[in-house]
Amino acid sequence: MARLPRIALFLTGGTIDSVGSDRLDLAWYNEAGQRLAPGELLGMVPEAEQVAAVTEVPFRRLSSHALQPADLIELGRAVAQLLASDAADGVVIAHGTNTLEETAYFLHLTVRTARPIVLVGAMRPASALSPDGPLNLLRALQVAASPAAHGRGVLVVLNDTIHSARDVTKTATYRVQTFADRDLGPLGYADADGRVVFYHSPMRRHTAQSEFDVTALGDLPRVDIVLSYLGADGALVDAAVAAGAQGIVSAGTGAGRPTPAEEAALTRASARGVVVVQSSRVGSGRVVRSPGVRQRGWVAADNLVPWKARLLLQLGLTRTRDPDQLQRLFDEY
Ligand code: ASP
């Protein structure tokens, strides 16, 4: 019999291994601060044995909103090293859903591999009536074990749906179908018949073709996000500059419009060498490099949500401050 794919399972915390006070504790469980013991989450899915030879890799377990950039770098290095040394055929990372899309996109940009890396989470804790985590985990293992997942960049699997790390975002606070790719759609499904089916492939550069490499990365520069709203006066832009931001992602209204006062503050920031990336607070659709944006030396975020534009800008700033070079990154990744 052919050997099963070897999958390394990193548990980084989140709802998927959280334990609440009772079966209907579906909202406050993370305040109880209790988690399953090592091996227990996997133990809830004995069917995994038919899919892959799974080894749990210890990592710190936190709520995902408590993770720091240093955690991402350490996780990325551990994953890259494991895959490069041929100790695993693929990786599954269990992660809190709050910032799952940020970790996924960071790994998508910085881990040079064609082997599958799949992030998985859950919307209901392990102790819930009808937890979604165990089946999500099985689906994630099926995707990571599938030859069809090779070369497709970092993937996110929840609710039977396979998403690209670049496109996916959390869209609802409590619904199990929270992850969506807005106007781009999912890549495929880990479906009810146990099959993994892809319908699309990511077109932008990622993982094996990326120019970034987590194993060579030092600290990431400070980049802040400023969200625009009617009447915003630019004080938050000035505060970001005062705090030492090297870049600012402006999450403008509509197709990417900060208020006039914010625009003046962002122009002052650019004059001091801070790189400005213009994105939108809408969360879907492209922000284009208009003549005005180009003339101010700003960069357009394309259709990246502001928090993913921030990650790409942080990585870009490790290489260059030139707006045209940075724009190239937003056009290619
Ligand atoms: N509520 C979050 C989750 O769904 C908690 C976290 O992001 O850690 O996993």
XYZ file of C-alpha atoms and ligand atoms in Angstrom:
342
model
C 0.000 0.000 0.000
C 1.270 3.502 -0.856
C 2.360 5.398 2.239
C 0.086 8.145 3.543
C 1.287 11.747 3.151
C 3.143 13.035 6.218
C 1.389 16.133 7.545
C 2.755 18.326 10.347
C 0.004 19.880 12.460
C 0.844 23.164 14.210
C -1.602 24.226 16.924
C -1.370 27.981 17.475
C -4.573 28.396 19.491
C -7.887 30.037 18.613
C -11.426 28.837 18.993
C -10.736 25.436 17.436
C -9.024 24.114 20.588
C -10.763 26.370 23.119
C -12.918 24.943 25.897
C -15.908 26.900 27.208
C -17.812 26.633 30.483
C -20.637 24.545 28.973
C -21.951 23.368 25.583
C -23.765 26.640 24.947
C -20.781 28.844 25.787
C -20.364 29.995 22.162
C -19.317 33.599 22.739
C -17.264 34.079 25.946
C -15.235 30.882 25.966
C -11.963 32.652 25.238
C -12.339 34.586 28.500
C -12.310 31.224 30.347
C -8.768 30.725 28.963
C -9.023 26.934 28.748
C -7.701 24.787 25.909
C -7.634 21.137 24.952
C -4.493 19.314 26.040
C -1.921 18.380 23.363
C -3.255 15.550 21.189
C -6.896 16.077 22.208
C -8.040 17.981 19.125
C -6.552 15.359 16.834
C -8.074 12.700 19.104
C -11.534 14.067 18.230
C -10.880 13.096 14.597
C -9.856 9.397 14.474
C -10.726 9.448 10.722
C -7.541 11.494 10.195
C -5.584 8.226 10.361
C -7.043 7.233 6.996
C -5.962 10.520 5.392
C -2.437 11.247 6.581
C 0.323 10.376 9.012
C -0.123 13.385 11.276
C 2.498 14.666 13.703
C 1.616 17.461 16.093
C 4.305 20.153 16.305
C 4.277 22.172 19.536
C 3.913 25.945 19.161
C 2.642 28.610 21.549
C -1.144 28.643 21.700
C -2.881 32.013 21.935
C -5.983 33.799 20.777
C -5.045 34.987 17.318
C -5.564 38.668 18.153
C -2.707 38.277 20.673
C -0.167 37.116 18.086
C 2.744 39.458 17.310
C 4.760 39.872 14.090
C 7.618 37.953 15.745
C 5.252 34.978 16.172
C 4.499 35.013 12.439
C 8.172 35.057 11.563
C 8.932 32.213 13.989
C 6.013 30.154 12.682
C 7.014 30.815 9.070
C 10.591 29.752 9.768
C 9.494 26.572 11.506
C 7.189 25.662 8.604
C 9.797 26.507 5.940
C 12.473 24.483 7.727
C 10.250 21.465 8.170
C 9.264 21.387 4.504
C 12.769 22.137 3.204
C 14.221 19.280 5.264
C 11.619 16.916 3.799
C 10.326 16.092 7.290
C 6.733 16.609 6.063
C 4.831 16.519 2.779
C 2.486 19.283 3.895
C 1.528 21.431 6.848
C -1.768 22.229 8.562
C -1.881 25.174 10.963
C -4.801 25.449 13.392
C -5.272 29.153 14.095
C -7.734 31.620 15.604
C -10.029 33.020 12.986
C -9.657 36.692 14.003
C -6.278 37.164 12.312
C -6.052 33.870 10.409
C -6.092 35.673 7.064
C -3.089 37.794 8.050
C -0.937 34.819 9.051
C -2.057 32.986 5.899
C -1.118 35.890 3.605
C 2.224 36.411 5.383
C 3.132 32.735 4.851
C 1.828 32.908 1.248
C 4.313 35.732 0.619
C 7.322 34.361 2.471
C 7.522 30.547 2.598
C 9.236 29.242 -0.511
C 7.660 25.888 -1.128
C 5.280 24.160 -3.521
C 4.086 21.818 -0.768
C 0.643 22.481 0.690
C 0.280 24.769 3.697
C -3.303 24.904 4.958
C -4.700 27.110 7.716
C -7.792 25.955 9.550
C -9.924 27.347 12.366
C -13.375 27.053 13.831
C -16.206 29.334 14.805
C -17.403 27.210 17.711
C -15.165 25.984 20.524
C -14.238 22.319 20.910
C -16.653 22.040 23.854
C -19.665 23.345 21.896
C -22.853 21.580 20.924
C -22.029 20.858 17.238
C -18.438 22.106 17.118
C -17.241 22.836 13.567
C -13.530 22.390 14.353
C -13.150 18.578 14.109
C -14.676 18.341 10.610
C -12.796 21.490 9.516
C -9.575 19.830 10.702
C -10.315 16.639 8.772
C -11.069 18.710 5.643
C -7.835 20.687 6.067
C -5.859 17.433 6.362
C -7.574 16.085 3.232
C -6.580 19.229 1.324
C -2.989 19.170 2.621
C -2.734 15.490 1.661
C -4.083 16.088 -1.838
C -1.641 16.240 -4.798
C -4.062 18.813 -6.298
C -3.098 21.315 -3.573
C 0.556 21.447 -4.670
C 1.781 24.779 -5.998
C -1.424 26.654 -5.105
C 0.083 28.769 -2.357
C -1.164 28.942 1.186
C -4.753 27.778 1.530
C -7.458 28.380 4.114
C -10.040 25.643 4.728
C -13.191 26.092 6.804
C -16.779 25.017 6.225
C -15.741 22.609 3.406
C -14.448 25.553 1.325
C -10.902 26.083 0.027
C -9.785 29.723 -0.157
C -6.594 31.394 -1.318
C -4.679 33.154 1.479
C -4.536 36.294 -0.664
C -8.237 36.649 -1.250
C -9.946 35.318 1.857
C -11.329 37.495 4.630
C -13.508 37.011 7.694
C -16.908 38.545 7.004
C -19.126 37.700 9.998
C -18.481 37.597 13.726
C -20.197 34.291 14.586
C -21.329 32.480 11.420
C -19.614 29.221 10.378
C -19.623 30.461 6.761
C -17.691 33.583 7.824
C -14.729 33.196 5.426
C -15.332 34.530 1.928
C -13.363 35.826 -1.017
C -15.779 38.642 -1.857
C -15.850 39.261 -5.617
C -13.199 36.598 -6.389
C -14.777 33.413 -5.051
C -13.185 30.316 -3.468
C -10.647 28.017 -5.171
C -12.618 24.843 -4.540
C -14.135 22.528 -1.996
C -13.219 19.663 0.308
C -16.584 18.208 -0.322
C -19.237 15.988 1.262
C -18.077 12.922 -0.699
C -14.571 13.273 0.757
C -13.085 14.559 -2.516
C -10.888 17.637 -2.834
C -11.863 19.570 -5.961
C -10.293 22.753 -7.312
C -11.957 25.045 -9.847
C -9.500 27.982 -9.804
C -5.831 28.625 -9.136
C -4.214 31.793 -7.730
C -2.739 33.954 -10.518
C -0.547 36.295 -8.435
C 2.998 35.409 -7.275
C 3.290 33.460 -4.031
C 5.331 30.909 -2.043
C 7.791 29.169 -4.424
C 7.844 32.159 -6.829
C 8.028 34.827 -4.151
C 11.010 37.169 -3.876
C 10.529 37.241 -0.089
C 11.924 34.547 2.150
C 10.997 34.147 5.784
C 14.283 32.387 6.574
C 16.190 35.575 5.657
C 13.787 38.071 7.220
C 14.705 40.354 10.141
C 12.201 42.549 11.990
C 9.331 44.027 10.019
C 9.154 47.841 9.893
C 6.301 49.642 11.621
C 3.343 50.256 9.312
C 0.050 51.638 10.637
C -3.434 51.605 9.144
C -5.606 54.719 9.284
C -9.296 54.149 8.581
C -11.150 57.091 7.071
C -14.628 58.329 8.047
C -16.748 61.374 7.404
C -15.036 64.352 9.008
C -11.732 62.587 9.909
C -9.171 65.315 10.644
C -5.819 63.615 10.060
C -4.816 63.475 13.746
C -4.372 59.687 13.503
C -2.052 60.082 10.513
C 0.087 62.554 12.487
C 0.031 60.155 15.462
C 1.271 57.289 13.287
C 4.156 59.418 12.031
C 4.974 60.516 15.595
C 4.993 56.849 16.664
C 7.659 56.096 14.036
C 5.631 54.550 11.222
C 7.688 53.997 8.094
C 4.563 53.338 6.111
C 0.877 54.154 6.417
C -1.958 52.273 4.779
C -4.837 54.681 4.281
C -8.152 52.801 4.283
C -10.063 55.481 2.416
C -13.779 55.786 1.840
C -15.310 54.227 -1.292
C -12.775 53.600 -4.041
C -9.995 54.894 -1.753
C -10.685 58.484 -0.720
C -9.383 59.922 2.543
C -10.911 63.247 3.682
C -9.176 66.493 2.566
C -7.693 66.915 6.061
C -6.358 63.343 6.003
C -4.989 63.872 2.516
C -3.095 66.929 3.796
C -1.751 64.906 6.751
C -0.732 62.017 4.456
C 1.010 64.494 2.147
C 2.955 65.842 5.167
C 3.830 62.253 6.088
C 5.117 61.508 2.555
C 7.248 64.661 2.691
C 8.927 63.134 5.768
C 9.689 59.919 3.864
C 6.760 57.824 5.110
C 5.415 55.575 2.336
C 1.654 55.851 1.786
C -0.431 53.012 0.352
C -3.980 53.907 -0.601
C -6.548 51.181 0.037
C -10.263 51.202 0.728
C -12.383 50.586 3.794
C -15.012 48.922 1.559
C -13.239 45.546 1.704
C -13.850 44.562 -1.911
C -12.799 45.807 -5.338
C -9.665 47.532 -6.684
C -8.146 50.839 -5.664
C -6.415 52.167 -8.768
C -3.346 54.363 -9.081
C -5.031 57.561 -10.216
C -2.927 60.429 -11.633
C -3.274 62.192 -8.245
C -2.126 59.128 -6.275
C 0.862 58.674 -8.619
C 1.769 62.365 -8.481
C 1.852 62.316 -4.669
C 4.205 59.338 -4.827
C 1.645 57.020 -3.246
C 1.001 53.381 -4.021
C -2.400 51.823 -4.819
C -3.350 48.669 -2.900
C -5.211 46.968 -5.768
C -7.893 44.786 -4.160
C -6.007 43.892 -0.980
C -7.877 44.638 2.231
C -5.946 47.212 4.315
C -4.490 44.660 6.765
C -3.079 42.563 3.914
C -1.805 45.682 2.138
C -0.022 46.445 5.402
C 1.795 43.061 5.370
C 2.890 43.475 1.748
C 4.101 47.017 2.466
C 6.027 45.814 5.537
C 7.775 43.193 3.408
C 8.329 45.663 0.557
C 9.905 48.193 2.922
C 12.550 45.629 3.871
C 13.775 46.040 0.253
C 12.958 49.512 -1.059
C 11.194 52.806 -0.371
C 10.744 53.600 -4.053
C 6.984 54.021 -4.768
C 7.226 52.583 -8.282
C 9.053 49.485 -7.028
C 6.503 49.130 -4.241
C 3.686 49.547 -6.762
C 5.196 46.674 -8.739
C 4.752 44.464 -5.680
C 1.097 45.423 -5.381
C 0.645 44.658 -9.091
C 2.394 41.255 -8.908
C 1.460 39.723 -5.526
N -12.784 33.959 18.006
C -11.508 33.608 17.505
C -11.532 32.313 16.716
O -12.534 32.102 16.083
C -10.471 33.643 18.529
C -9.119 33.826 17.893
O -9.008 34.400 16.814
O -8.152 33.338 18.478
O -10.642 31.510 16.675
